[in-house]
Amino acid sequence: MSVSAKTEFDVDAPPSVVMEVLMDVESLPEWSGPHKSATVIEEHDDGAPKRVQVSVSLGPISDDQLLDYTWTENSCTWDLVEGNQLSSQHGVYTVTEGKGGGAHVKFELEVELKVKLPGLIVRQAQKVAVDTAKKGLSAEVKRRAAD
C-alpha cells in the first residue's frame, strides 16, 4: 500500500539554517514527534550523515528503520534500506530562497507499507508527517536562527 504526503512552506530564516537543521539528523527526536531516536551509523566523506538508524512511532505503527541519506547544497534525500513495517520509503526536503529573504521548503514523502491499514489511520499518519515537516522543522529552524 503506497502512501504519499507533500507540502510546501516558507520559513523566516536563511536556507543555510534549514539545511543545518536537516543535516543534524540526530536532533530529529527534538523537533519531530514521531522520531524516538536517530543515530548516524556512517558519514559521507564530507561528514554529512550517510546511513542513519531511526526509531519511529506514529499511532499504531512503530518501526526501526535504516535509512540512506544523500545531500546536495539545497536538498536532503533519504531512502529506506530496511524496516519492519515499511517495504520502501523515499523522502526529500528541497530548500530554496523564499520571498523576502527567508527559505522556501518543499517536502515530499512516499512510503510503501508492508501491511494494509485502515484509510483513517493512513490519513492521520499523512497529516502527522506533513505537520511535522512544516511545524516541527519551522519551529526548530526559527529557534536556531535566533541563537
PDB file of C-alpha atoms in Angstrom:
ATOM      1  CA  MET A   1       0.000   0.000   0.000  1.00  0.00           C
ATOM      2  CA  SER A   2       1.647   3.189  -1.224  1.00  0.00           C
ATOM      3  CA  VAL A   3       1.146   6.374   0.796  1.00  0.00           C
ATOM      4  CA  SER A   4       2.436   9.834  -0.085  1.00  0.00           C
ATOM      5  CA  ALA A   5       2.486  13.237   1.579  1.00  0.00           C
ATOM      6  CA  LYS A   6       3.594  16.622   0.242  1.00  0.00           C
ATOM      7  CA  THR A   7       3.720  20.175   1.494  1.00  0.00           C
ATOM      8  CA  GLU A   8       5.458  23.469   0.742  1.00  0.00           C
ATOM      9  CA  PHE A   9       6.019  26.292   3.195  1.00  0.00           C
ATOM     10  CA  ASP A  10       8.149  29.340   3.936  1.00  0.00           C
ATOM     11  CA  VAL A  11      10.408  29.790   6.951  1.00  0.00           C
ATOM     12  CA  ASP A  12      11.650  33.152   8.191  1.00  0.00           C
ATOM     13  CA  ALA A  13      15.306  32.072   8.249  1.00  0.00           C
ATOM     14  CA  PRO A  14      18.090  31.633   5.695  1.00  0.00           C
ATOM     15  CA  PRO A  15      18.123  28.392   3.665  1.00  0.00           C
ATOM     16  CA  SER A  16      21.510  27.588   5.239  1.00  0.00           C
ATOM     17  CA  VAL A  17      19.880  27.319   8.678  1.00  0.00           C
ATOM     18  CA  VAL A  18      17.216  24.961   7.318  1.00  0.00           C
ATOM     19  CA  MET A  19      19.924  22.760   5.796  1.00  0.00           C
ATOM     20  CA  GLU A  20      21.878  22.885   9.076  1.00  0.00           C
ATOM     21  CA  VAL A  21      18.842  21.535  10.955  1.00  0.00           C
ATOM     22  CA  LEU A  22      18.243  18.815   8.365  1.00  0.00           C
ATOM     23  CA  MET A  23      21.887  17.758   8.423  1.00  0.00           C
ATOM     24  CA  ASP A  24      21.736  17.430  12.213  1.00  0.00           C
ATOM     25  CA  VAL A  25      19.723  14.206  11.886  1.00  0.00           C
ATOM     26  CA  GLU A  26      20.493  13.149  15.457  1.00  0.00           C
ATOM     27  CA  SER A  27      18.350  16.109  16.625  1.00  0.00           C
ATOM     28  CA  LEU A  28      15.241  14.683  14.882  1.00  0.00           C
ATOM     29  CA  PRO A  29      13.651  13.472  18.168  1.00  0.00           C
ATOM     30  CA  GLU A  30      13.817  17.058  19.471  1.00  0.00           C
ATOM     31  CA  TRP A  31      11.599  18.518  16.743  1.00  0.00           C
ATOM     32  CA  SER A  32       9.910  15.541  15.066  1.00  0.00           C
ATOM     33  CA  GLY A  33       7.423  13.907  17.425  1.00  0.00           C
ATOM     34  CA  PRO A  34       7.292  10.540  15.608  1.00  0.00           C
ATOM     35  CA  HIS A  35      11.094  10.123  15.827  1.00  0.00           C
ATOM     36  CA  LYS A  36      12.077   8.469  19.104  1.00  0.00           C
ATOM     37  CA  SER A  37      15.775   8.135  18.213  1.00  0.00           C
ATOM     38  CA  ALA A  38      18.178   8.851  15.359  1.00  0.00           C
ATOM     39  CA  THR A  39      21.792   7.702  15.235  1.00  0.00           C
ATOM     40  CA  VAL A  40      24.308   8.316  12.468  1.00  0.00           C
ATOM     41  CA  ILE A  41      25.914   4.967  11.598  1.00  0.00           C
ATOM     42  CA  GLU A  42      28.069   6.137   8.682  1.00  0.00           C
ATOM     43  CA  GLU A  43      29.097   9.507   7.224  1.00  0.00           C
ATOM     44  CA  HIS A  44      29.876  10.702   3.703  1.00  0.00           C
ATOM     45  CA  ASP A  45      33.462  11.867   3.069  1.00  0.00           C
ATOM     46  CA  ASP A  46      32.435  15.463   3.869  1.00  0.00           C
ATOM     47  CA  GLY A  47      30.985  14.466   7.273  1.00  0.00           C
ATOM     48  CA  ALA A  48      27.324  14.600   6.222  1.00  0.00           C
ATOM     49  CA  PRO A  49      25.154  11.751   7.520  1.00  0.00           C
ATOM     50  CA  LYS A  50      25.057   8.828   5.090  1.00  0.00           C
ATOM     51  CA  ARG A  51      23.474   5.863   6.911  1.00  0.00           C
ATOM     52  CA  VAL A  52      21.140   6.553   9.831  1.00  0.00           C
ATOM     53  CA  GLN A  53      19.286   4.236  12.228  1.00  0.00           C
ATOM     54  CA  VAL A  54      15.943   5.693  13.376  1.00  0.00           C
ATOM     55  CA  SER A  55      13.151   4.527  15.626  1.00  0.00           C
ATOM     56  CA  VAL A  56       9.745   5.925  14.673  1.00  0.00           C
ATOM     57  CA  SER A  57       6.356   5.658  16.342  1.00  0.00           C
ATOM     58  CA  LEU A  58       3.279   7.017  14.596  1.00  0.00           C
ATOM     59  CA  GLY A  59      -0.067   5.963  16.034  1.00  0.00           C
ATOM     60  CA  PRO A  60      -0.263   2.172  15.918  1.00  0.00           C
ATOM     61  CA  ILE A  61       2.874   1.937  13.770  1.00  0.00           C
ATOM     62  CA  SER A  62       6.290   1.610  15.395  1.00  0.00           C
ATOM     63  CA  ASP A  63       9.292   0.912  13.223  1.00  0.00           C
ATOM     64  CA  ASP A  64      13.054   0.664  13.416  1.00  0.00           C
ATOM     65  CA  GLN A  65      14.486   1.832  10.123  1.00  0.00           C
ATOM     66  CA  LEU A  66      17.865   2.014   8.455  1.00  0.00           C
ATOM     67  CA  LEU A  67      17.980   4.969   6.041  1.00  0.00           C
ATOM     68  CA  ASP A  68      20.498   6.113   3.448  1.00  0.00           C
ATOM     69  CA  TYR A  69      20.844   9.896   3.056  1.00  0.00           C
ATOM     70  CA  THR A  70      22.139  11.877   0.100  1.00  0.00           C
ATOM     71  CA  TRP A  71      22.756  15.610   0.129  1.00  0.00           C
ATOM     72  CA  THR A  72      23.134  18.488  -2.266  1.00  0.00           C
ATOM     73  CA  GLU A  73      23.662  22.147  -1.447  1.00  0.00           C
ATOM     74  CA  ASN A  74      19.887  22.623  -1.157  1.00  0.00           C
ATOM     75  CA  SER A  75      18.348  19.177  -0.636  1.00  0.00           C
ATOM     76  CA  CYS A  76      18.179  16.262   1.744  1.00  0.00           C
ATOM     77  CA  THR A  77      17.024  12.899   0.386  1.00  0.00           C
ATOM     78  CA  TRP A  78      16.584   9.641   2.267  1.00  0.00           C
ATOM     79  CA  ASP A  79      15.664   6.124   1.234  1.00  0.00           C
ATOM     80  CA  LEU A  80      14.782   3.081   3.300  1.00  0.00           C
ATOM     81  CA  VAL A  81      17.423   0.345   3.401  1.00  0.00           C
ATOM     82  CA  GLU A  82      15.460  -1.840   5.812  1.00  0.00           C
ATOM     83  CA  GLY A  83      12.490  -1.529   8.135  1.00  0.00           C
ATOM     84  CA  ASN A  84       9.990  -3.704   9.979  1.00  0.00           C
ATOM     85  CA  GLN A  85       6.740  -2.030   8.873  1.00  0.00           C
ATOM     86  CA  LEU A  86       7.721  -0.438   5.558  1.00  0.00           C
ATOM     87  CA  SER A  87       8.916  -2.060   2.368  1.00  0.00           C
ATOM     88  CA  SER A  88      10.090   1.278   0.923  1.00  0.00           C
ATOM     89  CA  GLN A  89      10.415   4.934   1.862  1.00  0.00           C
ATOM     90  CA  HIS A  90      11.648   7.885  -0.171  1.00  0.00           C
ATOM     91  CA  GLY A  91      11.714  11.393   1.253  1.00  0.00           C
ATOM     92  CA  VAL A  92      13.036  14.716   0.043  1.00  0.00           C
ATOM     93  CA  TYR A  93      13.383  18.187   1.511  1.00  0.00           C
ATOM     94  CA  THR A  94      14.268  20.825  -1.096  1.00  0.00           C
ATOM     95  CA  VAL A  95      15.259  24.236   0.255  1.00  0.00           C
ATOM     96  CA  THR A  96      15.388  27.367  -1.900  1.00  0.00           C
ATOM     97  CA  GLU A  97      15.394  31.128  -1.383  1.00  0.00           C
ATOM     98  CA  GLY A  98      11.950  32.287  -0.371  1.00  0.00           C
ATOM     99  CA  LYS A  99      10.296  35.601  -0.947  1.00  0.00           C
ATOM    100  CA  GLY A 100      11.522  38.234   1.462  1.00  0.00           C
ATOM    101  CA  GLY A 101      14.873  36.594   2.201  1.00  0.00           C
ATOM    102  CA  GLY A 102      13.689  33.527   4.061  1.00  0.00           C
ATOM    103  CA  ALA A 103      13.654  29.922   2.905  1.00  0.00           C
ATOM    104  CA  HIS A 104      11.068  28.057   0.859  1.00  0.00           C
ATOM    105  CA  VAL A 105      10.850  24.370   1.784  1.00  0.00           C
ATOM    106  CA  LYS A 106       9.294  21.613  -0.281  1.00  0.00           C
ATOM    107  CA  PHE A 107       8.701  18.273   1.494  1.00  0.00           C
ATOM    108  CA  GLU A 108       7.791  15.041  -0.275  1.00  0.00           C
ATOM    109  CA  LEU A 109       7.428  11.605   1.306  1.00  0.00           C
ATOM    110  CA  GLU A 110       6.383   8.322  -0.242  1.00  0.00           C
ATOM    111  CA  VAL A 111       6.196   5.078   1.704  1.00  0.00           C
ATOM    112  CA  GLU A 112       5.126   1.558   0.882  1.00  0.00           C
ATOM    113  CA  LEU A 113       3.583  -0.263   3.831  1.00  0.00           C
ATOM    114  CA  LYS A 114       4.122  -3.994   4.295  1.00  0.00           C
ATOM    115  CA  VAL A 115       0.680  -4.347   5.889  1.00  0.00           C
ATOM    116  CA  LYS A 116      -2.612  -2.833   4.725  1.00  0.00           C
ATOM    117  CA  LEU A 117      -4.024  -0.353   7.253  1.00  0.00           C
ATOM    118  CA  PRO A 118      -7.450   1.294   7.507  1.00  0.00           C
ATOM    119  CA  GLY A 119      -7.775   4.513   5.495  1.00  0.00           C
ATOM    120  CA  LEU A 120      -8.380   6.630   8.609  1.00  0.00           C
ATOM    121  CA  ILE A 121      -5.065   5.571  10.151  1.00  0.00           C
ATOM    122  CA  VAL A 122      -3.242   6.191   6.877  1.00  0.00           C
ATOM    123  CA  ARG A 123      -4.739   9.696   6.540  1.00  0.00           C
ATOM    124  CA  GLN A 124      -3.810  10.503  10.157  1.00  0.00           C
ATOM    125  CA  ALA A 125      -0.232   9.363   9.510  1.00  0.00           C
ATOM    126  CA  GLN A 126      -0.072  11.538   6.370  1.00  0.00           C
ATOM    127  CA  LYS A 127      -1.297  14.555   8.376  1.00  0.00           C
ATOM    128  CA  VAL A 128       1.283  13.966  11.113  1.00  0.00           C
ATOM    129  CA  ALA A 129       4.077  13.673   8.525  1.00  0.00           C
ATOM    130  CA  VAL A 130       3.074  16.955   6.877  1.00  0.00           C
ATOM    131  CA  ASP A 131       2.546  18.753  10.208  1.00  0.00           C
ATOM    132  CA  THR A 132       5.927  17.563  11.492  1.00  0.00           C
ATOM    133  CA  ALA A 133       7.657  18.656   8.302  1.00  0.00           C
ATOM    134  CA  LYS A 134       6.010  22.050   8.428  1.00  0.00           C
ATOM    135  CA  LYS A 135       5.552  22.946  12.093  1.00  0.00           C
ATOM    136  CA  GLY A 136       8.344  20.933  13.715  1.00  0.00           C
ATOM    137  CA  LEU A 137      11.028  21.896  11.220  1.00  0.00           C
ATOM    138  CA  SER A 138       9.887  25.538  11.121  1.00  0.00           C
ATOM    139  CA  ALA A 139       9.985  25.839  14.920  1.00  0.00           C
ATOM    140  CA  GLU A 140      13.466  24.292  15.144  1.00  0.00           C
ATOM    141  CA  VAL A 141      14.794  26.487  12.324  1.00  0.00           C
ATOM    142  CA  LYS A 142      13.398  29.626  13.984  1.00  0.00           C
ATOM    143  CA  ARG A 143      14.905  28.570  17.337  1.00  0.00           C
ATOM    144  CA  ARG A 144      18.367  28.059  15.805  1.00  0.00           C
ATOM    145  CA  ALA A 145      18.185  31.234  13.712  1.00  0.00           C
ATOM    146  CA  ALA A 146      17.521  33.216  16.909  1.00  0.00           C
ATOM    147  CA  ASP A 147      20.575  31.758  18.688  1.00  0.00           C
TER     148      ASP A 147
END
